[in-house]
XYZ file of C-alpha atoms in Angstrom:
686
model
C 128.873 103.306 111.727
C 129.028 101.744 115.187
C 128.347 98.510 117.026
C 127.650 97.096 120.463
C 130.732 94.923 119.913
C 133.068 97.846 119.195
C 132.003 101.441 119.797
C 128.813 103.416 119.392
C 128.714 106.342 117.010
C 127.492 109.553 118.741
C 124.332 109.442 116.598
C 123.502 105.946 117.848
C 124.330 106.853 121.435
C 122.154 109.965 121.496
C 119.277 108.116 119.859
C 119.365 105.467 122.587
C 120.034 107.707 125.595
C 117.350 110.179 124.524
C 114.751 107.391 124.548
C 114.222 107.750 120.795
C 113.259 104.125 120.166
C 110.402 101.958 121.330
C 109.726 99.072 118.953
C 112.956 100.031 117.158
C 111.913 99.042 113.654
C 112.352 102.561 112.247
C 115.437 103.353 114.340
C 118.250 102.297 111.943
C 116.711 104.386 109.159
C 116.448 107.439 111.391
C 120.015 106.943 112.618
C 121.312 106.795 109.040
C 119.347 109.914 108.046
C 120.991 111.832 110.893
C 124.406 110.388 110.042
C 123.979 111.423 106.399
C 123.051 114.955 107.439
C 126.176 115.241 109.597
C 128.415 113.931 106.814
C 126.997 116.522 104.409
C 126.540 119.334 106.956
C 128.756 118.904 110.057
C 127.077 121.861 111.802
C 123.400 121.651 110.818
C 120.615 123.991 111.838
C 117.212 122.938 113.158
C 115.709 123.645 109.740
C 118.097 121.072 108.247
C 116.964 118.575 110.863
C 113.331 119.174 109.929
C 113.973 118.483 106.234
C 116.150 115.450 106.919
C 113.401 113.527 108.697
C 110.583 114.349 106.270
C 110.812 110.853 104.852
C 111.273 108.928 108.111
C 108.170 107.462 109.700
C 107.947 106.528 113.368
C 104.802 105.038 114.844
C 105.817 104.789 118.520
C 107.605 107.714 120.108
C 105.884 110.611 118.411
C 109.272 112.044 117.331
C 109.754 114.194 120.438
C 112.637 112.245 122.033
C 114.226 111.707 118.607
C 114.332 115.447 117.953
C 115.400 116.147 121.547
C 118.391 113.865 121.158
C 119.454 114.896 117.673
C 119.055 118.633 118.108
C 122.171 118.442 120.311
C 124.117 118.195 117.024
C 122.798 121.553 115.766
C 124.220 125.064 115.903
C 121.004 126.274 117.555
C 121.520 123.925 120.494
C 125.181 124.897 120.856
C 124.173 128.563 121.120
C 121.581 127.727 123.783
C 124.024 125.521 125.714
C 126.677 128.232 125.702
C 124.163 130.733 127.019
C 123.180 128.415 129.862
C 126.821 127.814 130.758
C 127.259 131.576 131.035
C 124.569 131.644 133.673
C 121.829 133.172 131.538
C 118.371 131.978 132.514
C 115.023 133.369 131.438
C 113.853 133.199 135.094
C 116.602 135.556 136.255
C 116.851 135.624 140.055
C 114.027 133.085 140.246
C 116.139 130.429 138.540
C 115.595 127.081 140.250
C 119.356 126.623 140.584
C 119.521 129.697 142.815
C 116.598 128.685 145.007
C 117.152 126.904 148.309
C 113.524 125.760 148.394
C 113.175 123.463 145.425
C 109.789 121.933 144.642
C 109.208 118.218 144.375
C 109.020 118.515 140.595
C 111.217 120.215 138.047
C 110.283 121.463 134.591
C 113.186 120.578 132.333
C 113.873 121.011 128.644
C 116.512 118.290 128.536
C 115.911 114.576 128.707
C 119.392 113.839 130.030
C 122.439 115.994 130.903
C 124.420 116.834 127.778
C 127.704 115.969 129.460
C 126.743 112.293 129.206
C 126.978 112.432 125.420
C 130.176 111.486 123.632
C 131.371 114.627 121.780
C 130.954 114.504 118.020
C 134.028 115.226 115.890
C 133.378 115.201 112.140
C 137.107 114.942 111.417
C 137.098 111.420 112.859
C 134.646 110.069 110.298
C 136.038 107.573 107.765
C 136.667 108.989 104.313
C 134.655 107.742 101.351
C 136.653 104.981 99.597
C 138.665 106.769 96.877
C 138.558 103.723 94.629
C 134.770 104.035 94.433
C 135.000 107.721 93.523
C 137.257 107.103 90.540
C 136.003 103.692 89.470
C 133.745 104.618 86.559
C 134.525 101.806 84.128
C 131.048 100.281 84.363
C 129.428 103.719 84.114
C 130.844 104.029 80.603
C 129.331 100.748 79.448
C 125.847 99.737 78.423
C 124.723 96.921 80.701
C 122.075 94.201 80.497
C 120.863 92.009 83.370
C 118.428 89.126 82.939
C 116.609 86.613 85.057
C 113.591 84.389 84.467
C 111.079 87.238 84.642
C 112.790 90.593 83.991
C 115.333 92.068 81.588
C 117.066 95.214 82.865
C 118.853 97.532 80.411
C 121.247 100.327 81.364
C 122.164 102.260 78.173
C 124.722 105.056 78.364
C 123.882 107.086 75.239
C 120.698 108.783 74.093
C 120.919 106.966 70.768
C 120.973 103.592 72.539
C 117.996 104.590 74.689
C 115.882 105.680 71.718
C 116.799 102.525 69.803
C 115.801 100.366 72.771
C 112.496 102.198 73.070
C 111.775 101.712 69.366
C 112.383 97.963 69.697
C 110.662 97.664 73.095
C 107.930 100.351 73.124
C 106.226 98.737 76.151
C 109.408 98.951 78.232
C 109.291 101.011 81.425
C 111.968 103.648 81.932
C 113.211 103.638 85.527
C 114.965 106.541 87.229
C 114.486 106.637 91.006
C 112.051 103.681 91.043
C 109.811 105.718 93.349
C 106.670 105.080 91.269
C 107.323 101.780 89.517
C 108.597 100.253 92.749
C 105.279 101.005 94.434
C 103.300 99.681 91.457
C 105.220 96.404 91.466
C 105.170 95.824 95.220
C 101.703 97.021 96.166
C 99.686 97.109 92.939
C 101.247 93.880 91.647
C 102.056 95.288 88.213
C 104.443 93.326 86.015
C 107.032 95.047 83.816
C 109.244 92.442 82.088
C 111.396 95.040 80.270
C 112.903 97.924 82.260
C 115.366 100.581 81.134
C 117.474 102.502 83.630
C 118.424 105.836 82.015
C 120.476 107.517 84.745
C 123.806 107.441 82.851
C 122.700 109.354 79.744
C 124.318 112.839 79.728
C 121.537 114.588 77.797
C 119.018 113.492 80.429
C 121.154 114.479 83.421
C 122.344 118.000 82.585
C 121.025 121.430 83.537
C 121.566 124.488 81.352
C 120.398 128.087 81.110
C 118.668 129.069 77.864
C 117.072 132.323 76.704
C 113.585 131.223 77.759
C 114.480 129.811 81.175
C 116.210 126.801 82.722
C 116.474 123.522 80.835
C 116.408 120.453 83.095
C 117.272 117.012 81.769
C 114.444 114.598 82.493
C 116.652 112.430 84.755
C 117.671 115.345 86.998
C 116.609 114.648 90.582
C 114.233 116.951 92.409
C 116.945 117.716 94.969
C 119.209 118.979 92.188
C 116.306 120.928 90.657
C 115.750 122.641 94.013
C 119.435 123.561 94.354
C 119.516 125.049 90.848
C 116.354 127.053 91.525
C 117.822 128.432 94.762
C 120.903 129.673 92.928
C 118.831 131.255 90.165
C 116.565 133.017 92.663
C 119.622 134.483 94.401
C 121.275 135.568 91.153
C 118.369 137.067 89.206
C 115.755 139.776 89.871
C 112.645 138.681 91.750
C 110.436 139.551 88.779
C 112.295 136.963 86.649
C 112.064 134.095 89.145
C 108.463 134.046 90.386
C 107.775 130.707 88.690
C 111.036 129.329 90.103
C 110.061 130.461 93.611
C 106.667 128.739 93.422
C 108.253 125.561 92.062
C 110.956 125.570 94.745
C 108.404 125.980 97.521
C 106.306 123.121 96.152
C 109.317 120.806 95.853
C 109.871 121.243 99.599
C 106.465 119.628 100.214
C 106.989 116.931 97.570
C 107.333 113.589 99.396
C 110.427 113.568 101.657
C 114.099 114.377 101.286
C 114.991 110.735 100.663
C 112.540 110.484 97.752
C 113.593 113.832 96.280
C 117.206 112.631 96.245
C 116.343 109.973 93.648
C 113.010 110.964 92.058
C 113.401 112.605 88.647
C 111.567 115.585 87.230
C 110.768 113.695 84.025
C 109.390 110.702 85.875
C 106.954 112.949 87.714
C 105.646 114.299 84.402
C 105.294 110.989 82.557
C 103.694 109.215 85.528
C 100.781 111.592 85.042
C 99.332 111.440 88.537
C 96.212 113.640 88.792
C 97.416 114.788 92.225
C 100.987 115.533 91.181
C 102.399 118.495 93.111
C 104.465 119.730 90.170
C 102.416 119.147 87.015
C 99.894 121.963 87.691
C 102.900 124.323 87.897
C 104.349 123.061 84.617
C 100.988 123.385 82.868
C 100.150 126.819 84.272
C 103.626 128.110 83.368
C 103.480 126.433 79.934
C 106.795 124.673 80.371
C 108.284 123.195 77.198
C 109.118 119.508 76.793
C 111.734 118.116 74.444
C 110.600 114.695 73.217
C 112.841 112.204 71.426
C 112.462 109.027 69.366
C 114.322 107.348 66.501
C 112.249 109.558 64.178
C 113.790 112.713 65.650
C 113.176 115.349 68.323
C 110.063 117.488 68.771
C 109.070 120.146 71.279
C 105.660 120.499 72.855
C 104.159 122.858 75.407
C 102.709 121.314 78.544
C 99.131 122.549 78.474
C 95.602 121.289 79.033
C 95.985 118.873 76.088
C 99.068 117.060 77.404
C 97.174 114.560 79.590
C 94.558 112.645 77.606
C 93.144 110.511 80.422
C 94.103 109.077 83.801
C 97.916 108.627 83.744
C 97.887 108.859 79.934
C 99.883 111.487 78.006
C 100.191 112.541 74.363
C 103.569 110.791 74.176
C 103.818 107.908 71.748
C 104.941 104.565 73.139
C 108.431 104.820 71.660
C 109.032 108.430 72.758
C 111.172 109.607 75.652
C 111.134 112.926 77.519
C 114.610 114.408 77.088
C 114.239 117.712 78.908
C 111.885 120.253 80.450
C 112.362 124.024 80.148
C 110.826 126.072 82.970
C 110.391 129.671 81.767
C 111.491 132.902 83.396
C 108.691 135.172 84.558
C 108.253 138.774 83.385
C 108.029 142.081 85.217
C 104.229 142.195 85.029
C 103.703 138.455 85.539
C 102.692 136.813 88.840
C 102.668 133.141 89.742
C 101.386 131.232 92.798
C 101.095 127.548 93.678
C 99.463 125.846 96.678
C 98.892 122.358 98.021
C 96.574 120.919 100.656
C 97.297 117.488 102.137
C 96.352 115.638 105.312
C 99.743 116.455 106.827
C 102.481 118.853 105.781
C 105.373 116.475 105.195
C 105.591 113.389 103.016
C 101.964 113.208 101.920
C 100.047 113.256 98.664
C 97.820 116.199 97.864
C 94.079 116.340 98.266
C 93.976 119.326 95.904
C 96.793 121.404 94.464
C 96.764 124.532 92.355
C 98.860 126.857 90.215
C 97.956 130.241 88.742
C 99.769 132.349 86.144
C 98.582 135.943 85.619
C 100.120 138.565 83.333
C 98.939 142.182 83.503
C 99.120 144.946 80.967
C 102.095 147.142 81.786
C 101.573 149.434 84.807
C 97.904 148.411 85.163
C 95.731 145.817 86.879
C 94.173 144.747 83.578
C 94.582 141.020 82.952
C 96.450 140.296 79.729
C 96.923 136.523 80.165
C 95.420 134.140 82.722
C 95.822 130.441 83.385
C 94.974 128.197 86.332
C 95.569 124.475 86.757
C 94.192 122.158 89.442
C 95.313 118.737 90.623
C 92.946 116.469 92.527
C 89.834 117.734 90.741
C 89.581 115.053 88.072
C 91.313 112.136 86.367
C 93.926 114.545 84.979
C 95.225 118.009 85.832
C 92.254 120.296 85.199
C 92.474 123.633 83.369
C 89.065 125.409 83.478
C 89.294 127.096 80.065
C 86.066 129.042 80.483
C 87.429 130.684 83.627
C 90.724 131.447 81.887
C 88.836 133.104 79.038
C 86.370 135.094 81.134
C 89.183 136.716 83.133
C 90.906 138.311 80.135
C 90.697 142.097 79.883
C 89.276 142.529 83.373
C 90.696 144.473 86.286
C 92.122 142.566 89.270
C 89.482 143.421 91.891
C 86.793 141.889 94.080
C 84.203 141.800 91.297
C 86.589 139.897 89.043
C 87.355 137.485 91.882
C 83.651 136.803 92.399
C 83.273 136.145 88.690
C 86.208 133.727 88.778
C 84.761 131.851 91.761
C 81.364 131.503 90.073
C 83.059 130.239 86.930
C 85.137 127.703 88.887
C 82.036 126.335 90.603
C 80.638 125.610 87.165
C 83.907 124.562 85.541
C 85.156 122.145 88.217
C 82.271 119.794 88.963
C 82.887 116.623 90.938
C 80.381 113.789 90.863
C 79.234 112.442 94.252
C 81.069 109.158 93.597
C 84.311 110.714 92.304
C 87.443 108.726 93.279
C 89.074 110.127 96.387
C 85.832 111.221 98.066
C 85.682 114.439 100.112
C 83.725 116.055 97.276
C 82.562 119.198 99.050
C 85.931 119.703 100.721
C 87.811 119.458 97.433
C 85.458 121.894 95.730
C 85.843 124.248 98.665
C 89.636 123.978 98.426
C 89.603 124.930 94.749
C 87.743 128.147 95.586
C 89.904 128.829 98.639
C 93.072 128.580 96.563
C 91.681 131.053 94.034
C 90.818 133.472 96.835
C 94.262 133.087 98.403
C 95.949 133.702 95.038
C 93.838 136.810 94.523
C 95.012 138.226 97.858
C 98.668 137.307 97.278
C 98.759 138.880 93.818
C 96.862 141.954 95.024
C 99.410 142.366 97.805
C 102.248 142.165 95.278
C 100.526 144.701 93.036
C 99.910 147.440 95.590
C 100.283 146.071 99.137
C 96.878 147.418 100.200
C 95.675 144.422 102.202
C 94.512 144.837 105.773
C 95.765 142.678 108.645
C 92.902 140.198 108.325
C 93.556 139.686 104.619
C 97.303 139.416 105.147
C 96.742 136.589 107.628
C 95.321 134.472 104.797
C 98.542 134.571 102.782
C 101.140 134.282 105.522
C 103.577 131.532 104.516
C 104.153 128.601 106.833
C 107.080 129.315 109.130
C 109.066 126.439 110.576
C 109.255 126.696 114.358
C 111.902 124.980 116.424
C 110.224 122.212 118.461
C 110.196 122.930 122.172
C 109.077 120.561 124.880
C 109.074 120.295 128.656
C 108.619 117.445 131.066
C 107.551 117.329 134.702
C 109.110 114.651 136.867
C 109.626 113.965 140.561
C 113.008 114.397 142.210
C 114.097 111.179 143.852
C 115.901 111.200 147.210
C 119.604 110.609 146.719
C 119.401 107.651 149.086
C 117.352 105.675 146.529
C 120.316 104.283 144.650
C 118.617 101.278 143.071
C 115.202 102.638 142.094
C 114.729 103.009 138.323
C 111.459 104.958 138.506
C 111.959 108.623 137.731
C 115.414 108.173 136.263
C 116.211 108.635 132.545
C 117.340 105.066 131.942
C 117.252 103.774 128.328
C 115.321 100.549 127.877
C 117.291 97.339 127.461
C 117.001 97.077 123.667
C 117.745 100.728 122.884
C 121.421 100.299 122.008
C 120.816 97.226 119.829
C 118.018 99.008 118.009
C 120.174 102.096 117.396
C 122.990 100.016 115.908
C 120.645 97.885 113.813
C 121.749 94.727 115.607
C 118.325 93.982 117.113
C 116.970 90.946 115.289
C 113.423 90.980 113.882
C 111.640 88.103 112.182
C 112.709 89.266 108.739
C 116.356 89.468 109.874
C 116.517 85.818 110.873
C 118.348 83.479 108.476
C 115.994 81.249 106.540
C 115.693 77.717 107.903
C 116.280 74.717 105.695
C 112.993 73.583 104.082
C 111.295 76.749 105.366
C 107.858 77.412 103.873
C 105.939 80.683 103.755
C 102.258 81.463 104.136
C 100.205 83.935 102.108
C 96.734 84.841 103.356
C 93.516 84.966 101.343
C 91.519 87.857 102.799
C 87.882 88.824 102.444
C 87.093 91.740 100.140
C 83.443 91.955 101.231
C 81.903 93.254 104.445
C 79.004 90.781 104.760
C 78.710 87.723 102.555
C 78.878 83.971 102.218
C 81.644 82.641 100.003
C 83.162 79.743 98.099
C 86.837 79.316 97.209
C 88.626 77.607 94.328
C 92.418 77.359 94.828
C 93.078 75.145 91.781
C 94.905 77.809 89.711
C 97.112 78.756 92.638
C 98.040 75.136 93.348
C 99.325 74.722 89.775
C 102.249 77.081 90.409
C 105.643 75.460 90.936
C 106.688 75.810 94.552
C 103.150 75.976 95.964
C 102.669 73.154 98.475
C 99.303 73.533 100.126
C 96.042 75.433 100.506
C 94.477 75.670 103.959
C 90.999 76.750 105.050
C 88.498 76.051 107.817
C 87.801 72.670 106.190
C 91.351 71.525 106.936
C 91.402 72.026 110.699
C 89.150 70.805 113.462
C 86.627 73.198 115.025
C 88.492 73.171 118.326
C 91.720 74.234 116.588
C 89.912 76.923 114.588
C 89.697 78.545 117.996
C 87.984 81.768 118.881
C 90.414 84.518 119.811
C 90.206 88.104 120.981
C 88.958 89.654 124.181
C 85.391 88.729 123.241
C 86.411 85.287 121.881
C 84.745 86.150 118.574
C 87.686 85.844 116.156
C 88.421 82.559 114.369
C 91.588 81.592 112.517
C 89.710 80.849 109.264
C 86.171 82.056 108.569
C 83.918 79.069 107.966
C 80.854 80.297 106.051
C 80.045 83.985 106.522
C 82.350 86.997 106.588
C 81.325 89.979 108.689
C 84.059 92.416 107.692
C 86.638 93.029 105.023
C 90.085 91.616 105.731
C 88.985 88.446 107.508
C 91.138 85.379 106.820
C 89.402 82.952 104.456
C 92.326 80.676 103.677
C 96.074 80.459 103.246
C 98.589 79.334 100.642
C 101.800 77.595 101.733
C 104.714 78.028 99.310
C 108.505 78.076 99.075
C 108.882 81.868 99.211
C 106.928 84.766 100.612
C 106.456 86.436 97.226
C 105.226 83.181 95.683
C 102.829 82.550 98.566
C 101.367 86.033 98.228
C 101.114 85.744 94.451
C 99.332 82.389 94.734
C 96.989 83.740 97.423
C 95.868 86.436 94.972
C 95.103 83.698 92.431
C 92.628 81.895 94.702
C 89.170 82.487 93.226
C 86.640 83.654 95.796
C 82.952 83.810 94.849
C 80.758 85.875 97.161
C 77.027 85.991 97.765
C 76.461 89.320 99.440
C 74.141 89.495 102.427
C 72.105 92.316 103.903
C 72.398 94.448 105.857
C 75.914 95.753 105.218
C 76.765 97.876 108.249
C 79.921 99.919 107.744
C 79.027 103.307 109.258
C 77.501 104.642 112.464
C 74.486 105.710 110.404
C 74.063 102.138 109.139
C 74.170 100.818 112.696
C 71.471 103.262 113.816
C 69.343 102.474 110.755
C 69.437 98.724 111.389
C 69.266 99.010 115.190
C 72.640 97.317 115.533
C 73.966 98.240 118.959
C 76.555 96.589 121.147
C 74.704 95.714 124.330
C 76.764 92.920 125.879
C 78.769 95.229 128.122
C 79.769 93.782 131.482
C 81.415 96.921 132.817
C 80.248 99.872 130.710
C 82.564 102.879 130.622
C 80.419 105.941 131.216
C 81.582 109.451 132.033
C 78.775 111.316 133.754
C 78.919 114.678 135.520
C 75.712 116.089 136.952
C 72.180 115.663 135.628
C 72.271 115.979 131.838
C 68.480 115.964 131.352
C 68.006 118.677 133.949
C 70.739 120.788 132.385
C 69.057 120.652 128.993
C 65.669 121.475 130.480
C 66.977 124.571 132.238
C 69.182 125.818 129.413
C 68.319 129.090 127.687
C 69.498 127.744 124.354
C 69.923 124.195 123.085
C 72.148 123.737 120.047
C 71.653 120.552 118.056
C 73.885 119.075 115.380
C 76.441 116.438 114.583
C 80.127 116.188 115.349
C 82.163 113.622 113.455
C 85.667 112.508 114.368
C 87.955 111.584 111.511
C 89.125 108.029 110.995
C 92.768 107.049 111.125
C 94.520 104.545 108.896
C 96.710 102.513 111.218
C 99.669 100.529 109.977
C 102.701 98.872 111.490
C 106.176 99.520 110.125
C 106.977 95.876 110.823
C 104.014 93.705 109.800
C 102.839 91.190 112.344
C 104.818 88.088 111.497
C 105.621 84.706 112.982
C 108.183 81.968 112.416
C 107.267 78.528 113.762
C 110.071 75.957 114.028
C 109.107 72.291 114.645
C 110.946 70.676 117.554
C 110.964 67.279 119.203
C 107.853 65.846 120.908
C 105.512 67.842 118.619
C 106.719 71.088 120.121
C 106.954 74.382 118.233
C 109.473 77.141 118.832
C 107.710 80.366 117.885
C 109.269 83.733 117.041
C 106.477 86.271 116.880
C 106.375 90.004 116.105
C 103.206 91.209 117.769
C 101.832 93.863 120.067
C 99.644 91.316 121.826
C 101.758 88.473 123.259
C 98.775 87.287 125.325
C 97.067 85.641 122.350
C 100.355 84.402 120.952
C 100.719 82.349 124.121
C 97.139 81.123 123.819
């Protein structure tokens, strides 16, 4: 969309001048997300901006300068700018611009003056190539692609798809590739037969039927959301309560980029126990249309649909054709909630859906169903709770009975996958309590302010930030400190022209290294690389035995890190050895084939409690960092009350967007030219 060699696009310019990049690895993706938003919505609102960047991760800037720069494209910012140009200031007569005595610092809400930005004109954007819009010849054909390891089918009729599935029942159907792609790349699954079903009309259509809305299984979640919005606007609220809950949950499902390609059917068949949508489908008793060469059958999504972890009642040769989400009734209420570690683009810890139907003009429960994700290997429906609620009035006593029943009906063993046992059990009860309040409020609106606070929906707030900086004397023409000057790589990062290790063309005869990492915290080990070395294209296996002790040097600030561990590992993830091969994927595959036999040692110290238990303390501190104010012992002695307990800070999972990587190029006189992506150049030089 722009280049340092030609002209910057306004999106690229504002990203750079607003200091929105640091390492720059995420910058091209963020630029293209903003560009896409402007092409689809030339005058976006801040809410649109919020949704657009749900799927973009940045690990450097903290998003503030990115949002500060890009909000200048929004209607909200234009309104604010116009107001400021008209002389309106919240400080009135105390406005700093009217004062003759200005302080040495200024509180500003702008990173740079807006008049430095190139104006954006959507009419100047290039049009989408017309030939691509009308060129649908290949879309009308069934296609097959093959290589040495995978066969990829792209049928264009339902009959062809069902025939393929009957002949290849183990084949994986691919829609958005959002699940299978992860399984292949990170879980190292192998699917030799894949079927892409995006061009089949029956799987891609949406229709209104008497019972509700029928979605083809290949319909994307973005399209589902748009259809739900239109239905909610067009029909009475009492008919669309299930739609409203589903629409709200879709907003928190992954990010906008994923929702644009992820299909509703793929979410169902994947069978994740923490799926955001499946509890809603089960609680609402959505109807699935299933097809095979034997014919079509319809089944209700209920507690019997998932047999085990990621296993459904579908036969191997069957395909989900459609899903019908039902209308709600006048006396029917539906709620759905999700709790994750962060709001956007995160998997659920626990999620929940509840479907309650009352006898007409009463609070007597006629039908009741709840479904929980994250409380077992499949979506859990506590049938005893559903049964005990029937015929009872919707009141506090009934709520207490439901909570007691859920405690019994949703047990989690202490070693349940996912951990956080007590928190997850607490969440299941909290969701039931929240649903009780929300439904009670809809029934008669008799909640007090304290109770209402528990059901207030999350409201998006426009980000607002300020910055204090010193005013520099005008005579200091050459000083960069205190001036909003973009760093030297900002423009190249915004245009995508900054070169990272993975962008560099491959050298002739280039070899790649895959690391063999420890999977134990404290153990001795032996390695057998023989199976890995049998693979074509694998050249070498390296370990501590292959390099001299002086070259297996100790690194780190404490000089306690070696290149290859020699005998004993003291943490998971230490480097035991390395495979050298002709491609990165081959090197990594071969590294996983190296057999490592461990003899575990004691003690294994992986927590603070373990360290205290085994008296393992770090004592070799040359300059200890201690914060001390006053006499702590004296303060405790003279205190009226002493409160004892524990306070635990949560751990963080740190990851780089660009992995640490290095390219070493042999030169003359035994020299090496090294290109290294690292946040610690000191030890690279060493």
